[in-house]
Tab-separated table of N, CA and C in Angstrom:
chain	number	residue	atom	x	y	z
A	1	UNK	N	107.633	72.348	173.286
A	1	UNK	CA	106.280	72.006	172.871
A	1	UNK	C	105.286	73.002	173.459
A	2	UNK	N	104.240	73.139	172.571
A	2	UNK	CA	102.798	74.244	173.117
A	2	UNK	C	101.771	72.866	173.201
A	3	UNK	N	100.790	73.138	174.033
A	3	UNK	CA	100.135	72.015	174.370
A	3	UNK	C	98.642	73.087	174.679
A	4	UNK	N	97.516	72.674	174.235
A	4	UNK	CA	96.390	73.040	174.914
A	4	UNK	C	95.238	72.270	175.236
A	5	UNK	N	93.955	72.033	175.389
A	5	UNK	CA	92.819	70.994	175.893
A	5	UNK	C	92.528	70.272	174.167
A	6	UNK	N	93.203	71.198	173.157
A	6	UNK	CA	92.893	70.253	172.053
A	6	UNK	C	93.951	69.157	171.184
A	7	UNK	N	95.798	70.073	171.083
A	7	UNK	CA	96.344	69.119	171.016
A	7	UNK	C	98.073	69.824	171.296
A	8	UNK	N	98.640	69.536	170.972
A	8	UNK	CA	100.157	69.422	171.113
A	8	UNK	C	100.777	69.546	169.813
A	9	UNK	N	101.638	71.000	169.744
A	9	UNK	CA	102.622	71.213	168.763
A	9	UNK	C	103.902	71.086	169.334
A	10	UNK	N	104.648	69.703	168.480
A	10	UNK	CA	106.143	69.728	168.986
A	10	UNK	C	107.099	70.061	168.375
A	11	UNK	N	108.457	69.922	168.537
A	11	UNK	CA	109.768	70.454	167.829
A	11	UNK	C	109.736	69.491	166.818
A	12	UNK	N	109.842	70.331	165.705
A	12	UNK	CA	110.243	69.347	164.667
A	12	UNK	C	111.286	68.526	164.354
A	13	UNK	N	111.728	68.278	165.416
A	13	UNK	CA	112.659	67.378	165.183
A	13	UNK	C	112.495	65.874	166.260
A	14	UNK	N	111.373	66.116	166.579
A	14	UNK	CA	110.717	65.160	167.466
A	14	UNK	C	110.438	63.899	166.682
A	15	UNK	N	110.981	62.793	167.054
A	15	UNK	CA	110.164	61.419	166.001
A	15	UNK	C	109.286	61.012	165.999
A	16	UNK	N	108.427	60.193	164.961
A	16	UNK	CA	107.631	59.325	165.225
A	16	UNK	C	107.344	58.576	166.084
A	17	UNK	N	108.372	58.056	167.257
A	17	UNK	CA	107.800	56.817	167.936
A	17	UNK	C	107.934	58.371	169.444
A	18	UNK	N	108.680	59.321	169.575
A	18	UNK	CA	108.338	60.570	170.510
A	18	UNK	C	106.844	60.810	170.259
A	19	UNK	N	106.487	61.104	169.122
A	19	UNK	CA	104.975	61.618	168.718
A	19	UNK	C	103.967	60.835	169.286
A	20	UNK	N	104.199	59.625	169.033
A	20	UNK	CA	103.327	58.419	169.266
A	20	UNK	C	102.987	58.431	171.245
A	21	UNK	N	104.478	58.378	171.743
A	21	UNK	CA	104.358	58.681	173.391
A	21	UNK	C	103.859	59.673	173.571
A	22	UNK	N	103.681	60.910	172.959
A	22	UNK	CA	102.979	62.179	173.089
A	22	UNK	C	101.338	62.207	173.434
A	23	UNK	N	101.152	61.195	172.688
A	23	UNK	CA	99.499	61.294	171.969
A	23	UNK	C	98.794	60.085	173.023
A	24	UNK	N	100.294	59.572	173.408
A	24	UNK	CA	99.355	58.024	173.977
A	24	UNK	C	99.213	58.500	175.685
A	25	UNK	N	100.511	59.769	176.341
A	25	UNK	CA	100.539	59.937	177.574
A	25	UNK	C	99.270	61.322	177.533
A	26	UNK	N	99.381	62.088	176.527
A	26	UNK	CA	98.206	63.583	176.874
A	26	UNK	C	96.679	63.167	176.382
A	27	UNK	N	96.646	62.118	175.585
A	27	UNK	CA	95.174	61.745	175.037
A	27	UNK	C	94.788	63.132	173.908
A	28	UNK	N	95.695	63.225	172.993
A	28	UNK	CA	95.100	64.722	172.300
A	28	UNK	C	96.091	64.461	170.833
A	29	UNK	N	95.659	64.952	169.758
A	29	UNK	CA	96.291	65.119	168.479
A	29	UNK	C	98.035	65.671	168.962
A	30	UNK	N	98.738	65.362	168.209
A	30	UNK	CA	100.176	65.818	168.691
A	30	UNK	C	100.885	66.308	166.941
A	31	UNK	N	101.566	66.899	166.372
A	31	UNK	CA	102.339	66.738	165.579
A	31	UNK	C	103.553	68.035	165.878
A	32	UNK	N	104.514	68.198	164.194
A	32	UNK	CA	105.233	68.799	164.327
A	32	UNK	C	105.258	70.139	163.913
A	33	UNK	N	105.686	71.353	164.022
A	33	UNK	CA	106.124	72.434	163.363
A	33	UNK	C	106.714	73.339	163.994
A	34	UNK	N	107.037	74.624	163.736
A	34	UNK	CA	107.866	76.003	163.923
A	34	UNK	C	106.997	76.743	164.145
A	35	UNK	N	107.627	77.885	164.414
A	35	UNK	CA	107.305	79.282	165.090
A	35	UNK	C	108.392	80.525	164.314
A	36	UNK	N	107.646	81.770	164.423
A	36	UNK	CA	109.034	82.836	164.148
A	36	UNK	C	109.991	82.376	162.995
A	37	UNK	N	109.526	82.065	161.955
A	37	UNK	CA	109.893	82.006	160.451
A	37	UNK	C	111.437	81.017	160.891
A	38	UNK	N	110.874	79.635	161.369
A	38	UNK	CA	111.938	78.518	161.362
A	38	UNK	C	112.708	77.950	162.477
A	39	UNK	N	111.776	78.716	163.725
A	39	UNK	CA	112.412	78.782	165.064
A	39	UNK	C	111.783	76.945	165.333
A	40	UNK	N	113.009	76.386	166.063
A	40	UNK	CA	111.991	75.220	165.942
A	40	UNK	C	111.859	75.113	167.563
A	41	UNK	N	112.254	76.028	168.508
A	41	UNK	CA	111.797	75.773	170.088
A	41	UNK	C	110.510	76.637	170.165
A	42	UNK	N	109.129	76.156	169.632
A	42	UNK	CA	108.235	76.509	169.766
A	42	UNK	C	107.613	77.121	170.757
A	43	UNK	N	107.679	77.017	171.680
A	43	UNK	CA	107.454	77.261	173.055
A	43	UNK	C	107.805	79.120	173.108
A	44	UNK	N	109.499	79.254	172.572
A	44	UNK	CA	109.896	80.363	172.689
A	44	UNK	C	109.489	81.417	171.530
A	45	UNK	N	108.935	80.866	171.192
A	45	UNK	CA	108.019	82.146	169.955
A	45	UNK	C	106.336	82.058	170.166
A	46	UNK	N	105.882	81.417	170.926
A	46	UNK	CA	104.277	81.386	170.543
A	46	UNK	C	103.982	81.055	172.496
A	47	UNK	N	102.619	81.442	172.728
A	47	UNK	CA	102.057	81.111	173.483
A	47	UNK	C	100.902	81.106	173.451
A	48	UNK	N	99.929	79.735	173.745
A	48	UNK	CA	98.600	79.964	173.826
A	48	UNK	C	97.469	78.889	174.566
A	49	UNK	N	96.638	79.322	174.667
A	49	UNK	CA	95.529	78.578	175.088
A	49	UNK	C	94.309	78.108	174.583
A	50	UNK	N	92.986	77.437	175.062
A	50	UNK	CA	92.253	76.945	174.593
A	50	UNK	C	91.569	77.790	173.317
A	51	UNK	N	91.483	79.036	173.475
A	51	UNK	CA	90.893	80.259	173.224
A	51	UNK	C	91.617	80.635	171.955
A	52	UNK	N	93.206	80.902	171.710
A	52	UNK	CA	93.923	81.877	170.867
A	52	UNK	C	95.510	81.735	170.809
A	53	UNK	N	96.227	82.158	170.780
A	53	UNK	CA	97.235	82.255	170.727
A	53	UNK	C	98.442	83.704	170.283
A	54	UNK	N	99.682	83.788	171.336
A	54	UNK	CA	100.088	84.776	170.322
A	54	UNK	C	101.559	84.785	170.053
A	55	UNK	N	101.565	84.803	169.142
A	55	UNK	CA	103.166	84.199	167.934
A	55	UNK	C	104.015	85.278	168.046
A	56	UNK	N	105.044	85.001	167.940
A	56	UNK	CA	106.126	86.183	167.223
A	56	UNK	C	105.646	86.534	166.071
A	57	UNK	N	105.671	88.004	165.669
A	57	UNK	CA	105.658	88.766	164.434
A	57	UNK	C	106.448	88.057	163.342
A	58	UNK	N	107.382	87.623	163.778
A	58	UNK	CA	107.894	87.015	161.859
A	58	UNK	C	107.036	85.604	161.919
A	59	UNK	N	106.233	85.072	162.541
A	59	UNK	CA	105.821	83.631	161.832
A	59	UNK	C	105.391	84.006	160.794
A	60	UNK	N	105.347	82.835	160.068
A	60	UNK	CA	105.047	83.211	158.359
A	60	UNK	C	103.443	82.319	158.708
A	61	UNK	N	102.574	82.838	157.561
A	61	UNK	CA	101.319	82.055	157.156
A	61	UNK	C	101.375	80.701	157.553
A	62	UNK	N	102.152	79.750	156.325
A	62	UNK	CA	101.832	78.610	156.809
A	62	UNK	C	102.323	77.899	158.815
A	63	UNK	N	103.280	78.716	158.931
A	63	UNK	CA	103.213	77.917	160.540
A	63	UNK	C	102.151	78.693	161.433
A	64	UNK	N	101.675	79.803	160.977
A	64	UNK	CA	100.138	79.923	161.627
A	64	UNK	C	99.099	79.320	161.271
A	65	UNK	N	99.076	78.698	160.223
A	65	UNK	CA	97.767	78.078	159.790
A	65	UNK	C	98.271	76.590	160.459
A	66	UNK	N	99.256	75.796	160.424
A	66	UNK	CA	99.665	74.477	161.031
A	66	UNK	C	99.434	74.675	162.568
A	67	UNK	N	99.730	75.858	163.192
A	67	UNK	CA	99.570	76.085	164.458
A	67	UNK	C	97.978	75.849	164.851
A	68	UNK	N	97.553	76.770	164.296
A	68	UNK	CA	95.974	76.524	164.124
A	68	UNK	C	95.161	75.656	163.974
A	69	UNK	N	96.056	74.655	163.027
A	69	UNK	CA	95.198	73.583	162.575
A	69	UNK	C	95.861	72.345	163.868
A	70	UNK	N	96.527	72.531	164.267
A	70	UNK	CA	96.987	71.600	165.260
A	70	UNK	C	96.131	71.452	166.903
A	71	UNK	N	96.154	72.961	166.953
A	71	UNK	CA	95.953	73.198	168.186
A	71	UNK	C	94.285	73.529	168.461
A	72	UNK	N	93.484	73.604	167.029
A	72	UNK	CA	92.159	73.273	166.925
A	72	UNK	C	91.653	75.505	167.182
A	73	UNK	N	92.642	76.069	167.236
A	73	UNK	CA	92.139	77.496	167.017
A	73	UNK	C	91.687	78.411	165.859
């Protein structure tokens, strides 16, 4: 998982009632997606903070725009 002051991107393979403990222990938006065109240990393709972030070269569009839209950058 990437986590910043706005919310939490987890492994997609994380469940619903994981998601739910996510959101209820950090107080912040939580959901799922990838990194690096399907990588799903997020963590190991992306790093970032309140500010920005920076991905592996193969992420594709949409998991930068989900990244983005998750993490409020």
């Amino acid at each position: 998982a990437i986590m910043n002051k706005y919310g939490i991107l987890l492994n997609p393979r994380a469940t619903q009632d994981e998601i739910k403990v996510v959101k209820s222990i950090f107080k912040r938006d939580a959901g799922v997606g990838t990194v690096g065109f399907g990588l799903s240990f997020v963590r190991a393709g992306a790093v970032v903070n309140s500010y920005g972030a920076i991905v592996s070269s193969k992420t594709t569009g949409p998991e930068l725009m989900n990244l983005t839209s998750m993490l409020k950058l």
